Amino acid sequence: MQHGPAVRRRKLGAELRALRTGAGLTSGEAARLVGWHQSKVSRVETGASGVKPTDVRLLLDAYDVRDAQLRELLLMLAGSEDVGGRHHWWHAYRGVLPPTYRDFISLESQACGMRTLETSVVPGLLQTPEYARAVTRAAVDGLAEDRLDTLVEVRLARQDVLRSQPPLELSAVLDEAVLRREVGGPDVMARQLERLAEAARLPQVRLQVLPFAAGAHIGITGPFVIFSFPSTSDLDVVVLDHLTSSVYLERKEDLQAYTEAFTTLQVHALSPEDSLDYLAGIGHGA
């Protein structure tokens, strides 16, 4: 288990090492091409030290990597603030957002796919402003109103990934408790259920409800998110969210276990079509 920045360094290093060997270069040869000492190449590839986006560009040029999507992703992992002409908007909130949240947003913004199990609240990407405000107020005790406004603003800005081109592909399994828990009052929940139904009809969203009738299930221990990235599955990561921090799982065994768990949850959940009907029933007081 690692925190976000360490995971990014390790994944970036592993990918750079694979690209170097694919180019038929030793670490010493790569170092000479970019004017470094061999030890620096080794530290970067093992994730022992960070690397600047400008240095990543040097290595990618030396390895003759021309895949624009892969270059963009690796530059994002290196912490580039302006990749592909898109400024990382969340940097404007650096003084407000904790590092783990900023790191989550950076991964979310560059992922091509997101699979999530939610057992308590509606996924942030599908929340209405009123629901987001009620959840944030409940989660952070004694929050000043201006700070609350900012956090809600960030939550809504994150939702742009579903409208980008290409959009993030979102697959969400929601425990029925998410839909039954009254957050913000009946009017807020009514609008939130409508929003879920609207989102479920989007081609980039697959929404499934896991009803109480399904009984105990493999996800009962808690929610999780699996991020998938374009060009390579080696960069995929699982995120487990806790009250004060997030934990990132990157080992292939962990990814396989959570991927299989999510597939099992999808099998036991209602189909997307039946889930829409279920949402409508709850909305009408069923």
JSON list of N, CA and C in Angstrom, two decimals, residues 54-95:
[
{"chain": "A", "resi": 54, "resn": "THR", "atom": "N", "xyz": [10.21, 18.11, -17.58]},
{"chain": "A", "resi": 54, "resn": "THR", "atom": "CA", "xyz": [11.19, 18.39, -18.63]},
{"chain": "A", "resi": 54, "resn": "THR", "atom": "C", "xyz": [12.17, 17.23, -18.79]},
{"chain": "A", "resi": 55, "resn": "ASP", "atom": "N", "xyz": [12.52, 16.57, -17.67]},
{"chain": "A", "resi": 55, "resn": "ASP", "atom": "CA", "xyz": [13.41, 15.42, -17.74]},
{"chain": "A", "resi": 55, "resn": "ASP", "atom": "C", "xyz": [12.72, 14.22, -18.38]},
{"chain": "A", "resi": 56, "resn": "VAL", "atom": "N", "xyz": [11.41, 14.07, -18.10]},
{"chain": "A", "resi": 56, "resn": "VAL", "atom": "CA", "xyz": [10.66, 12.98, -18.72]},
{"chain": "A", "resi": 56, "resn": "VAL", "atom": "C", "xyz": [10.63, 13.18, -20.23]},
{"chain": "A", "resi": 57, "resn": "ARG", "atom": "N", "xyz": [10.45, 14.42, -20.67]},
{"chain": "A", "resi": 57, "resn": "ARG", "atom": "CA", "xyz": [10.45, 14.69, -22.11]},
{"chain": "A", "resi": 57, "resn": "ARG", "atom": "C", "xyz": [11.78, 14.30, -22.74]},
{"chain": "A", "resi": 58, "resn": "LEU", "atom": "N", "xyz": [12.89, 14.61, -22.04]},
{"chain": "A", "resi": 58, "resn": "LEU", "atom": "CA", "xyz": [14.21, 14.23, -22.54]},
{"chain": "A", "resi": 58, "resn": "LEU", "atom": "C", "xyz": [14.31, 12.72, -22.75]},
{"chain": "A", "resi": 59, "resn": "LEU", "atom": "N", "xyz": [13.85, 11.96, -21.75]},
{"chain": "A", "resi": 59, "resn": "LEU", "atom": "CA", "xyz": [13.92, 10.51, -21.84]},
{"chain": "A", "resi": 59, "resn": "LEU", "atom": "C", "xyz": [13.02, 9.97, -22.95]},
{"chain": "A", "resi": 60, "resn": "LEU", "atom": "N", "xyz": [11.82, 10.50, -23.04]},
{"chain": "A", "resi": 60, "resn": "LEU", "atom": "CA", "xyz": [10.89, 10.03, -24.07]},
{"chain": "A", "resi": 60, "resn": "LEU", "atom": "C", "xyz": [11.43, 10.33, -25.46]},
{"chain": "A", "resi": 61, "resn": "ASP", "atom": "N", "xyz": [12.07, 11.47, -25.63]},
{"chain": "A", "resi": 61, "resn": "ASP", "atom": "CA", "xyz": [12.68, 11.79, -26.92]},
{"chain": "A", "resi": 61, "resn": "ASP", "atom": "C", "xyz": [13.84, 10.84, -27.20]},
{"chain": "A", "resi": 62, "resn": "ALA", "atom": "N", "xyz": [14.63, 10.55, -26.17]},
{"chain": "A", "resi": 62, "resn": "ALA", "atom": "CA", "xyz": [15.77, 9.64, -26.34]},
{"chain": "A", "resi": 62, "resn": "ALA", "atom": "C", "xyz": [15.31, 8.24, -26.71]},
{"chain": "A", "resi": 63, "resn": "TYR", "atom": "N", "xyz": [14.14, 7.84, -26.20]},
{"chain": "A", "resi": 63, "resn": "TYR", "atom": "CA", "xyz": [13.61, 6.50, -26.48]},
{"chain": "A", "resi": 63, "resn": "TYR", "atom": "C", "xyz": [12.71, 6.49, -27.71]},
{"chain": "A", "resi": 64, "resn": "ASP", "atom": "N", "xyz": [12.61, 7.64, -28.38]},
{"chain": "A", "resi": 64, "resn": "ASP", "atom": "CA", "xyz": [11.82, 7.78, -29.60]},
{"chain": "A", "resi": 64, "resn": "ASP", "atom": "C", "xyz": [10.36, 7.38, -29.37]},
{"chain": "A", "resi": 65, "resn": "VAL", "atom": "N", "xyz": [9.79, 7.86, -28.24]},
{"chain": "A", "resi": 65, "resn": "VAL", "atom": "CA", "xyz": [8.39, 7.58, -27.92]},
{"chain": "A", "resi": 65, "resn": "VAL", "atom": "C", "xyz": [7.54, 8.67, -28.58]},
{"chain": "A", "resi": 66, "resn": "ARG", "atom": "N", "xyz": [6.71, 8.26, -29.53]},
{"chain": "A", "resi": 66, "resn": "ARG", "atom": "CA", "xyz": [5.92, 9.23, -30.29]},
{"chain": "A", "resi": 66, "resn": "ARG", "atom": "C", "xyz": [4.42, 9.16, -30.00]},
{"chain": "A", "resi": 67, "resn": "ASP", "atom": "N", "xyz": [4.02, 8.19, -29.20]},
{"chain": "A", "resi": 67, "resn": "ASP", "atom": "CA", "xyz": [2.61, 8.05, -28.85]},
{"chain": "A", "resi": 67, "resn": "ASP", "atom": "C", "xyz": [2.20, 9.24, -27.99]},
{"chain": "A", "resi": 68, "resn": "ALA", "atom": "N", "xyz": [1.41, 10.16, -28.57]},
{"chain": "A", "resi": 68, "resn": "ALA", "atom": "CA", "xyz": [1.05, 11.40, -27.88]},
{"chain": "A", "resi": 68, "resn": "ALA", "atom": "C", "xyz": [0.28, 11.14, -26.60]},
{"chain": "A", "resi": 69, "resn": "GLN", "atom": "N", "xyz": [-0.60, 10.15, -26.61]},
{"chain": "A", "resi": 69, "resn": "GLN", "atom": "CA", "xyz": [-1.42, 9.85, -25.43]},
{"chain": "A", "resi": 69, "resn": "GLN", "atom": "C", "xyz": [-0.56, 9.32, -24.30]},
{"chain": "A", "resi": 70, "resn": "LEU", "atom": "N", "xyz": [0.40, 8.44, -24.64]},
{"chain": "A", "resi": 70, "resn": "LEU", "atom": "CA", "xyz": [1.30, 7.89, -23.62]},
{"chain": "A", "resi": 70, "resn": "LEU", "atom": "C", "xyz": [2.21, 8.98, -23.08]},
{"chain": "A", "resi": 71, "resn": "ARG", "atom": "N", "xyz": [2.72, 9.83, -23.92]},
{"chain": "A", "resi": 71, "resn": "ARG", "atom": "CA", "xyz": [3.56, 10.93, -23.46]},
{"chain": "A", "resi": 71, "resn": "ARG", "atom": "C", "xyz": [2.80, 11.83, -22.50]},
{"chain": "A", "resi": 72, "resn": "GLU", "atom": "N", "xyz": [1.56, 12.14, -22.84]},
{"chain": "A", "resi": 72, "resn": "GLU", "atom": "CA", "xyz": [0.75, 13.01, -21.99]},
{"chain": "A", "resi": 72, "resn": "GLU", "atom": "C", "xyz": [0.52, 12.39, -20.63]},
{"chain": "A", "resi": 73, "resn": "LEU", "atom": "N", "xyz": [0.25, 11.10, -20.61]},
{"chain": "A", "resi": 73, "resn": "LEU", "atom": "CA", "xyz": [-0.01, 10.42, -19.34]},
{"chain": "A", "resi": 73, "resn": "LEU", "atom": "C", "xyz": [1.23, 10.40, -18.47]},
{"chain": "A", "resi": 74, "resn": "LEU", "atom": "N", "xyz": [2.38, 10.10, -19.06]},
{"chain": "A", "resi": 74, "resn": "LEU", "atom": "CA", "xyz": [3.62, 10.04, -18.28]},
{"chain": "A", "resi": 74, "resn": "LEU", "atom": "C", "xyz": [4.01, 11.42, -17.77]},
{"chain": "A", "resi": 75, "resn": "LEU", "atom": "N", "xyz": [3.75, 12.45, -18.55]},
{"chain": "A", "resi": 75, "resn": "LEU", "atom": "CA", "xyz": [4.03, 13.80, -18.08]},
{"chain": "A", "resi": 75, "resn": "LEU", "atom": "C", "xyz": [3.11, 14.17, -16.92]},
{"chain": "A", "resi": 76, "resn": "MET", "atom": "N", "xyz": [1.86, 13.70, -16.98]},
{"chain": "A", "resi": 76, "resn": "MET", "atom": "CA", "xyz": [0.94, 13.93, -15.86]},
{"chain": "A", "resi": 76, "resn": "MET", "atom": "C", "xyz": [1.48, 13.27, -14.59]},
{"chain": "A", "resi": 77, "resn": "LEU", "atom": "N", "xyz": [1.98, 12.04, -14.72]},
{"chain": "A", "resi": 77, "resn": "LEU", "atom": "CA", "xyz": [2.52, 11.33, -13.56]},
{"chain": "A", "resi": 77, "resn": "LEU", "atom": "C", "xyz": [3.74, 12.06, -12.99]},
{"chain": "A", "resi": 78, "resn": "ALA", "atom": "N", "xyz": [4.45, 12.78, -13.87]},
{"chain": "A", "resi": 78, "resn": "ALA", "atom": "CA", "xyz": [5.62, 13.53, -13.41]},
{"chain": "A", "resi": 78, "resn": "ALA", "atom": "C", "xyz": [5.23, 14.85, -12.76]},
{"chain": "A", "resi": 79, "resn": "GLY", "atom": "N", "xyz": [3.93, 15.20, -12.84]},
{"chain": "A", "resi": 79, "resn": "GLY", "atom": "CA", "xyz": [3.46, 16.40, -12.17]},
{"chain": "A", "resi": 79, "resn": "GLY", "atom": "C", "xyz": [3.37, 17.62, -13.05]},
{"chain": "A", "resi": 80, "resn": "SER", "atom": "N", "xyz": [3.31, 17.41, -14.36]},
{"chain": "A", "resi": 80, "resn": "SER", "atom": "CA", "xyz": [3.20, 18.55, -15.25]},
{"chain": "A", "resi": 80, "resn": "SER", "atom": "C", "xyz": [1.91, 19.30, -14.98]},
{"chain": "A", "resi": 81, "resn": "GLU", "atom": "N", "xyz": [1.98, 20.64, -14.94]},
{"chain": "A", "resi": 81, "resn": "GLU", "atom": "CA", "xyz": [0.81, 21.46, -14.68]},
{"chain": "A", "resi": 81, "resn": "GLU", "atom": "C", "xyz": [0.09, 21.86, -15.96]},
{"chain": "A", "resi": 82, "resn": "ASP", "atom": "N", "xyz": [0.68, 21.56, -17.09]},
{"chain": "A", "resi": 82, "resn": "ASP", "atom": "CA", "xyz": [0.06, 21.96, -18.35]},
{"chain": "A", "resi": 82, "resn": "ASP", "atom": "C", "xyz": [0.36, 20.90, -19.40]},
{"chain": "A", "resi": 83, "resn": "VAL", "atom": "N", "xyz": [-0.43, 19.85, -19.41]},
{"chain": "A", "resi": 83, "resn": "VAL", "atom": "CA", "xyz": [-0.23, 18.73, -20.32]},
{"chain": "A", "resi": 83, "resn": "VAL", "atom": "C", "xyz": [-1.24, 18.83, -21.45]},
{"chain": "A", "resi": 84, "resn": "GLY", "atom": "N", "xyz": [-0.76, 18.74, -22.67]},
{"chain": "A", "resi": 84, "resn": "GLY", "atom": "CA", "xyz": [-1.67, 18.77, -23.80]},
{"chain": "A", "resi": 84, "resn": "GLY", "atom": "C", "xyz": [-2.44, 20.07, -23.89]},
{"chain": "A", "resi": 85, "resn": "GLY", "atom": "N", "xyz": [-1.88, 21.15, -23.33]},
{"chain": "A", "resi": 85, "resn": "GLY", "atom": "CA", "xyz": [-2.55, 22.44, -23.39]},
{"chain": "A", "resi": 85, "resn": "GLY", "atom": "C", "xyz": [-3.65, 22.61, -22.37]},
{"chain": "A", "resi": 86, "resn": "ARG", "atom": "N", "xyz": [-3.83, 21.63, -21.48]},
{"chain": "A", "resi": 86, "resn": "ARG", "atom": "CA", "xyz": [-4.89, 21.71, -20.47]},
{"chain": "A", "resi": 86, "resn": "ARG", "atom": "C", "xyz": [-4.27, 21.98, -19.10]},
{"chain": "A", "resi": 87, "resn": "HIS", "atom": "N", "xyz": [-4.51, 23.15, -18.57]},
{"chain": "A", "resi": 87, "resn": "HIS", "atom": "CA", "xyz": [-3.98, 23.48, -17.25]},
{"chain": "A", "resi": 87, "resn": "HIS", "atom": "C", "xyz": [-4.69, 22.65, -16.18]},
{"chain": "A", "resi": 88, "resn": "HIS", "atom": "N", "xyz": [-3.94, 22.20, -15.22]},
{"chain": "A", "resi": 88, "resn": "HIS", "atom": "CA", "xyz": [-4.54, 21.43, -14.13]},
{"chain": "A", "resi": 88, "resn": "HIS", "atom": "C", "xyz": [-5.26, 22.39, -13.19]},
{"chain": "A", "resi": 89, "resn": "TRP", "atom": "N", "xyz": [-6.56, 22.51, -13.39]},
{"chain": "A", "resi": 89, "resn": "TRP", "atom": "CA", "xyz": [-7.36, 23.51, -12.70]},
{"chain": "A", "resi": 89, "resn": "TRP", "atom": "C", "xyz": [-7.29, 23.40, -11.18]},
{"chain": "A", "resi": 90, "resn": "TRP", "atom": "N", "xyz": [-7.10, 22.19, -10.66]},
{"chain": "A", "resi": 90, "resn": "TRP", "atom": "CA", "xyz": [-7.15, 22.01, -9.21]},
{"chain": "A", "resi": 90, "resn": "TRP", "atom": "C", "xyz": [-5.94, 22.64, -8.50]},
{"chain": "A", "resi": 91, "resn": "HIS", "atom": "N", "xyz": [-4.91, 23.01, -9.24]},
{"chain": "A", "resi": 91, "resn": "HIS", "atom": "CA", "xyz": [-3.77, 23.66, -8.60]},
{"chain": "A", "resi": 91, "resn": "HIS", "atom": "C", "xyz": [-4.16, 25.01, -8.01]},
{"chain": "A", "resi": 92, "resn": "ALA", "atom": "N", "xyz": [-5.22, 25.59, -8.54]},
{"chain": "A", "resi": 92, "resn": "ALA", "atom": "CA", "xyz": [-5.70, 26.86, -7.99]},
{"chain": "A", "resi": 92, "resn": "ALA", "atom": "C", "xyz": [-6.24, 26.69, -6.57]},
{"chain": "A", "resi": 93, "resn": "TYR", "atom": "N", "xyz": [-6.54, 25.45, -6.19]},
{"chain": "A", "resi": 93, "resn": "TYR", "atom": "CA", "xyz": [-7.09, 25.16, -4.86]},
{"chain": "A", "resi": 93, "resn": "TYR", "atom": "C", "xyz": [-6.04, 24.52, -3.94]},
{"chain": "A", "resi": 94, "resn": "ARG", "atom": "N", "xyz": [-4.76, 24.70, -4.30]},
{"chain": "A", "resi": 94, "resn": "ARG", "atom": "CA", "xyz": [-3.68, 24.05, -3.55]},
{"chain": "A", "resi": 94, "resn": "ARG", "atom": "C", "xyz": [-3.75, 24.36, -2.06]},
{"chain": "A", "resi": 95, "resn": "GLY", "atom": "N", "xyz": [-4.14, 25.58, -1.69]},
{"chain": "A", "resi": 95, "resn": "GLY", "atom": "CA", "xyz": [-4.17, 25.94, -0.29]},
{"chain": "A", "resi": 95, "resn": "GLY", "atom": "C", "xyz": [-5.37, 25.42, 0.46]}
]
